[in-house]
XYZ file of C-alpha atoms in Angstrom:
266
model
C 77.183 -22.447 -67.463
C 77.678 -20.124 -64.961
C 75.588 -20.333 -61.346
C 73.064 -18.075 -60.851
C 72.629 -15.980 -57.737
C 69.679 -18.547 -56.102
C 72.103 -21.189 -56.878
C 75.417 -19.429 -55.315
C 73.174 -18.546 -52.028
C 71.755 -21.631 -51.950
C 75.478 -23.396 -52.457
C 76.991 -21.205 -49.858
C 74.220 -21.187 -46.685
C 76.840 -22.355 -44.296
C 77.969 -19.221 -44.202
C 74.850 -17.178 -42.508
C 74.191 -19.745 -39.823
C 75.652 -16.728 -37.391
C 72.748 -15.294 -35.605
C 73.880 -11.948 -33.995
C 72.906 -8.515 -35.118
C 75.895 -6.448 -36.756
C 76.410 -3.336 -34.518
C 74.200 -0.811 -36.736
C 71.652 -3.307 -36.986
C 71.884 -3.175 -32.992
C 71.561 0.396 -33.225
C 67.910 0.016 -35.233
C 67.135 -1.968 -32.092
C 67.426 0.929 -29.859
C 65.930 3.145 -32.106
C 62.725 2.029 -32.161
C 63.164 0.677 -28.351
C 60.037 -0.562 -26.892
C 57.746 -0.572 -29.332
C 58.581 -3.656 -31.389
C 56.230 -5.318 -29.729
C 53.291 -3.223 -31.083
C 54.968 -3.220 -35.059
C 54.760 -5.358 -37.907
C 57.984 -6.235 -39.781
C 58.477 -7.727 -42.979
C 62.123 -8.874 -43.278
C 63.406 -8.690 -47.350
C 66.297 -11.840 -47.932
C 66.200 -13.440 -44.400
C 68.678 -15.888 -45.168
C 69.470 -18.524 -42.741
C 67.262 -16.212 -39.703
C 69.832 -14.406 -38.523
C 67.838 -11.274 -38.216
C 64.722 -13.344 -37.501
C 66.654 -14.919 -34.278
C 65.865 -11.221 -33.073
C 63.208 -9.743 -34.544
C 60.725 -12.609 -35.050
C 60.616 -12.831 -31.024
C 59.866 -9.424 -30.160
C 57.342 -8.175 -33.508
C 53.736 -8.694 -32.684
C 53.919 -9.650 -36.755
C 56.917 -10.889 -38.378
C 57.158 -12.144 -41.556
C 60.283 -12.846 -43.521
C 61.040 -13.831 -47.265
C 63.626 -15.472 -49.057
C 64.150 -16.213 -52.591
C 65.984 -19.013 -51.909
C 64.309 -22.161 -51.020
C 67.483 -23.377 -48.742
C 67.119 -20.286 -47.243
C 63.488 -20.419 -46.074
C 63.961 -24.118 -44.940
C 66.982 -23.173 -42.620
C 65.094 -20.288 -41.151
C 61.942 -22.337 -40.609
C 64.522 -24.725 -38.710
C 66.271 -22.405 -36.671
C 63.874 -20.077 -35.942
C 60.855 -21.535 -35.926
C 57.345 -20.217 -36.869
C 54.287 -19.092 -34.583
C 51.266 -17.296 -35.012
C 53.432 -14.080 -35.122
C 56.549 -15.207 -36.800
C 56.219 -17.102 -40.270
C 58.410 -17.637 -43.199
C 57.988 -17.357 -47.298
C 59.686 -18.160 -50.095
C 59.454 -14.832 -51.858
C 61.321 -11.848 -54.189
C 61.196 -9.040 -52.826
C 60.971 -7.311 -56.647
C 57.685 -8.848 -56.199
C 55.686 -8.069 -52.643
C 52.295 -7.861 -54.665
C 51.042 -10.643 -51.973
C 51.413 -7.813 -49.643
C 48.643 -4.971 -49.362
C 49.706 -1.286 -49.294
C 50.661 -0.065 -45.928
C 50.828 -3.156 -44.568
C 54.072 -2.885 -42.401
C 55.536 -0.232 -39.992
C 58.992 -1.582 -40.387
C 60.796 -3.152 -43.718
C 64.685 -4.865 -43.285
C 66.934 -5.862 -45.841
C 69.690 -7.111 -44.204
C 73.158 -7.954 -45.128
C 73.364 -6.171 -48.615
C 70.670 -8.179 -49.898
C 69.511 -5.533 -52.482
C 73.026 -5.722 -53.973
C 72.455 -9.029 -55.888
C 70.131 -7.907 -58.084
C 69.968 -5.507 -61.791
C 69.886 -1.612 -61.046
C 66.496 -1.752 -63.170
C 65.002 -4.544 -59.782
C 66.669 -2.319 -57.507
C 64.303 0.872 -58.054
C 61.773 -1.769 -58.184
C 62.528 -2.817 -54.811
C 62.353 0.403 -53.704
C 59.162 0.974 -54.967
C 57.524 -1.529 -53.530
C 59.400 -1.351 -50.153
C 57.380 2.147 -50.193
C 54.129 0.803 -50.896
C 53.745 -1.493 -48.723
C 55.325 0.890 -45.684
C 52.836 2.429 -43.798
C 52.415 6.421 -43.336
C 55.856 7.119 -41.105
C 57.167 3.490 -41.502
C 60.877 2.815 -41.569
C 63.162 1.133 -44.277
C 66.361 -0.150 -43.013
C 68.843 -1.456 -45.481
C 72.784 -1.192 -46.131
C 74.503 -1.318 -49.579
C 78.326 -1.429 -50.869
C 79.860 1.578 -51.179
C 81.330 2.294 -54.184
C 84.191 4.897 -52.601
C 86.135 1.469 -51.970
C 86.839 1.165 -55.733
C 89.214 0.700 -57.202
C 89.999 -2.069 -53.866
C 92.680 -1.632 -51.866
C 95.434 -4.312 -51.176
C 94.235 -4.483 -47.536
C 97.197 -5.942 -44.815
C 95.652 -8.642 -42.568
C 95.853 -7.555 -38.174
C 97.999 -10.694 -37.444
C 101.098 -10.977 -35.056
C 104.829 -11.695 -36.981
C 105.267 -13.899 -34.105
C 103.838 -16.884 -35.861
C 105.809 -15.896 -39.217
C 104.231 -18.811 -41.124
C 100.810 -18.233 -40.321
C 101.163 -14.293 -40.651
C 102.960 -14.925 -44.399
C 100.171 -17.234 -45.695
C 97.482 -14.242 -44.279
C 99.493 -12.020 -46.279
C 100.461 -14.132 -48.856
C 96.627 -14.579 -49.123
C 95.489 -10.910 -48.764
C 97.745 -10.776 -51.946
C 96.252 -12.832 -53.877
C 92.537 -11.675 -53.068
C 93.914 -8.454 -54.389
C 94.959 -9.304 -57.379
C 91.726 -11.403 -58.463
C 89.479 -8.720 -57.128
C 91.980 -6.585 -59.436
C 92.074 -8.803 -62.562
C 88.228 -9.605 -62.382
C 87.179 -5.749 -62.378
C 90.380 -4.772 -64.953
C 88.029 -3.394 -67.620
C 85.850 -0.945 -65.048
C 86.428 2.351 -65.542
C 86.498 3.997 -61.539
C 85.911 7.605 -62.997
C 83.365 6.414 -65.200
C 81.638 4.433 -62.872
C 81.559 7.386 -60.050
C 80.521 9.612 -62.293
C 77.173 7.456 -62.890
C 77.104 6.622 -59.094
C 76.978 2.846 -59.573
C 78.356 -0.241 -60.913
C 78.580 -4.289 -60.775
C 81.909 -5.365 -59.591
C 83.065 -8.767 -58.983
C 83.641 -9.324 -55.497
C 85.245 -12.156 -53.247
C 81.847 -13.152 -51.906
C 80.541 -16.417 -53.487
C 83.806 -17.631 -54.539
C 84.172 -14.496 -57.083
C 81.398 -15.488 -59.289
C 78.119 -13.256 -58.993
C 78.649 -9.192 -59.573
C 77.858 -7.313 -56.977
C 76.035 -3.945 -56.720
C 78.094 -0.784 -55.470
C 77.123 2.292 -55.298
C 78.111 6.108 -53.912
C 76.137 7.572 -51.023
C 74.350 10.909 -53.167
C 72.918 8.097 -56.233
C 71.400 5.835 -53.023
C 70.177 8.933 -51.718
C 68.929 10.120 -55.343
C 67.427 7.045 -55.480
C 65.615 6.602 -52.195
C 63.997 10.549 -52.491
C 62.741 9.029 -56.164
C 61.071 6.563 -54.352
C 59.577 8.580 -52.171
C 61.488 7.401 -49.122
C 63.661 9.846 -46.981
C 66.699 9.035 -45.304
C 67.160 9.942 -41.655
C 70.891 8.831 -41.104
C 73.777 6.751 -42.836
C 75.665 4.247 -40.307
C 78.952 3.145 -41.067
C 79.825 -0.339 -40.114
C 80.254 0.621 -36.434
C 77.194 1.978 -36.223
C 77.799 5.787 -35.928
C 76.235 7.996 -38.130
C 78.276 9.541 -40.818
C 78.564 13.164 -41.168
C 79.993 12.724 -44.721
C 79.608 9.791 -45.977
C 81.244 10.084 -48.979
C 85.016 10.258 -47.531
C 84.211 6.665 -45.542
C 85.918 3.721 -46.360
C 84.050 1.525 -45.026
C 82.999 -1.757 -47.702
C 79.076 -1.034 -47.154
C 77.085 1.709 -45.349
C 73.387 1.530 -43.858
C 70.693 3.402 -44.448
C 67.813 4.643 -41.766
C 64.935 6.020 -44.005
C 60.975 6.857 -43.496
C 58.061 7.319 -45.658
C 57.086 10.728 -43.890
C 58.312 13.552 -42.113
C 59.078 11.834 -38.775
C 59.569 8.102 -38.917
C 58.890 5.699 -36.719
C 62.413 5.038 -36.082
C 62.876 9.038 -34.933
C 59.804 9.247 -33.153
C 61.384 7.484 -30.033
């Protein structure tokens, strides 16, 4: 039988014990500057507390959610919880514990909202918005779909060492040709033409599906949820002019529930 997704996260935790923010996450950091400590956060797929390493210390209320048991233990752990900072063991299809309005800022982190159907996706989104207050911020990133079909990608490593550099390329190979082989029957015009697909990816040992999707469907999606987007970062954290020509495996999205968000009110 295969795993399911709890299971794979739960089987693979060792690999989000890193705690630093990735450089657009940074970014959303200085965007909203000094008044974290006057905001309440609620923090979709914490993980291992990577995020909450940050965030929980500056919020005045932080509160993040896991699906994952494993998850919410190791957070709990490394983190720690205060009066400000706690932990759940929640889905974030379901934030019906929450009231509406409740926080100024909502993070999913780390393409957390690609592990799930398209159908709990637009759920998500919905009830990211509800429970956003009036100009609060959603801050999320997503594959992009504009890497498929994928690449055979040449590892950065010096010919120097000729043994080590052919078993990085002998290996880059081989990723290739699973990633290839596992996604054989996907149809890339199809798929672009919808805006979104499942692919199998290398994460999790090659065994969950994983959500990608083109930068116009996210945005089609967010405006149906009654979020707007402010800016899309590429992995570097610069806003993309068009997003559509990047590259780059996953984008992130800035977005508000109003005119002016809190994150462009600075």
């Amino acid at each position: 039988m295969a795993a399911t997704s709890e299971e794979l996260f739960a089987r693979d935790a060792h690999h989000y014990f890193q705690m630093d923010l990735m450089p657009p996450e940074r970014v959303f950091l200085d965007r909203i500057g000094t008044r974290w400590g006057s905001i309440d956060m609620l923090d979709l797929g914490v993980g291992a507390g990577r995020t909450a390493y940050t965030f929980g210390a500056i919020c005045r209320r932080y509160v993040g959610i896991d699906y994952v048991p494993r998850m919410i233990e190791l957070s709990r752990s490394r983190v720690g919880e205060s009066e400000r900072c706690r932990f759940e063991i929640g889905d974030a299809r379901d934030l019906s514990r929450f009231g509406d309005g409740e926080f100024d800022v909502v993070l999913f982190s780390f393409n957390g909202m690609d592990n799930i159907s398209h159908e709990d996706r637009l759920r998500v989104l919905a009830q990211v918005r509800r429970v956003l207050r009036p100009g609060g911020t959603f801050f999320f990133s997503a594959h992009s779909l504009n890497v498929f079909p994928f690449r055979l990608i040449w590892p950065d490593v010096s010919w120097r060492k000729p043994i080590r550099a052919l078993r990085f390329h002998g290996g880059a190979v081989l990723r290739w040709l699973r990633l290839r082989l596992a996604n054989r029957t996907v149809d890339a015009e199809a798929v672009r033409s919808r805006g979104w697909t499942l692919l199998v990816a290398d994460a999790h040992g090659y065994e969950m599906h994983i959500y990608y999707v083109t930068s116009s469907e996210q945005l089609r999606q967010l405006r149906a949820a009654g979020l707007t987007n402010e800016a899309i970062l590429d992995l570097q954290g610069r806003p993309l002019a068009d997003p559509a020509v990047s590259r780059d495996n996953w984008l992130h999205y800035l977005c508000h529930t109003g005119a002016s968000g809190l994150a462009a009110t600075g």
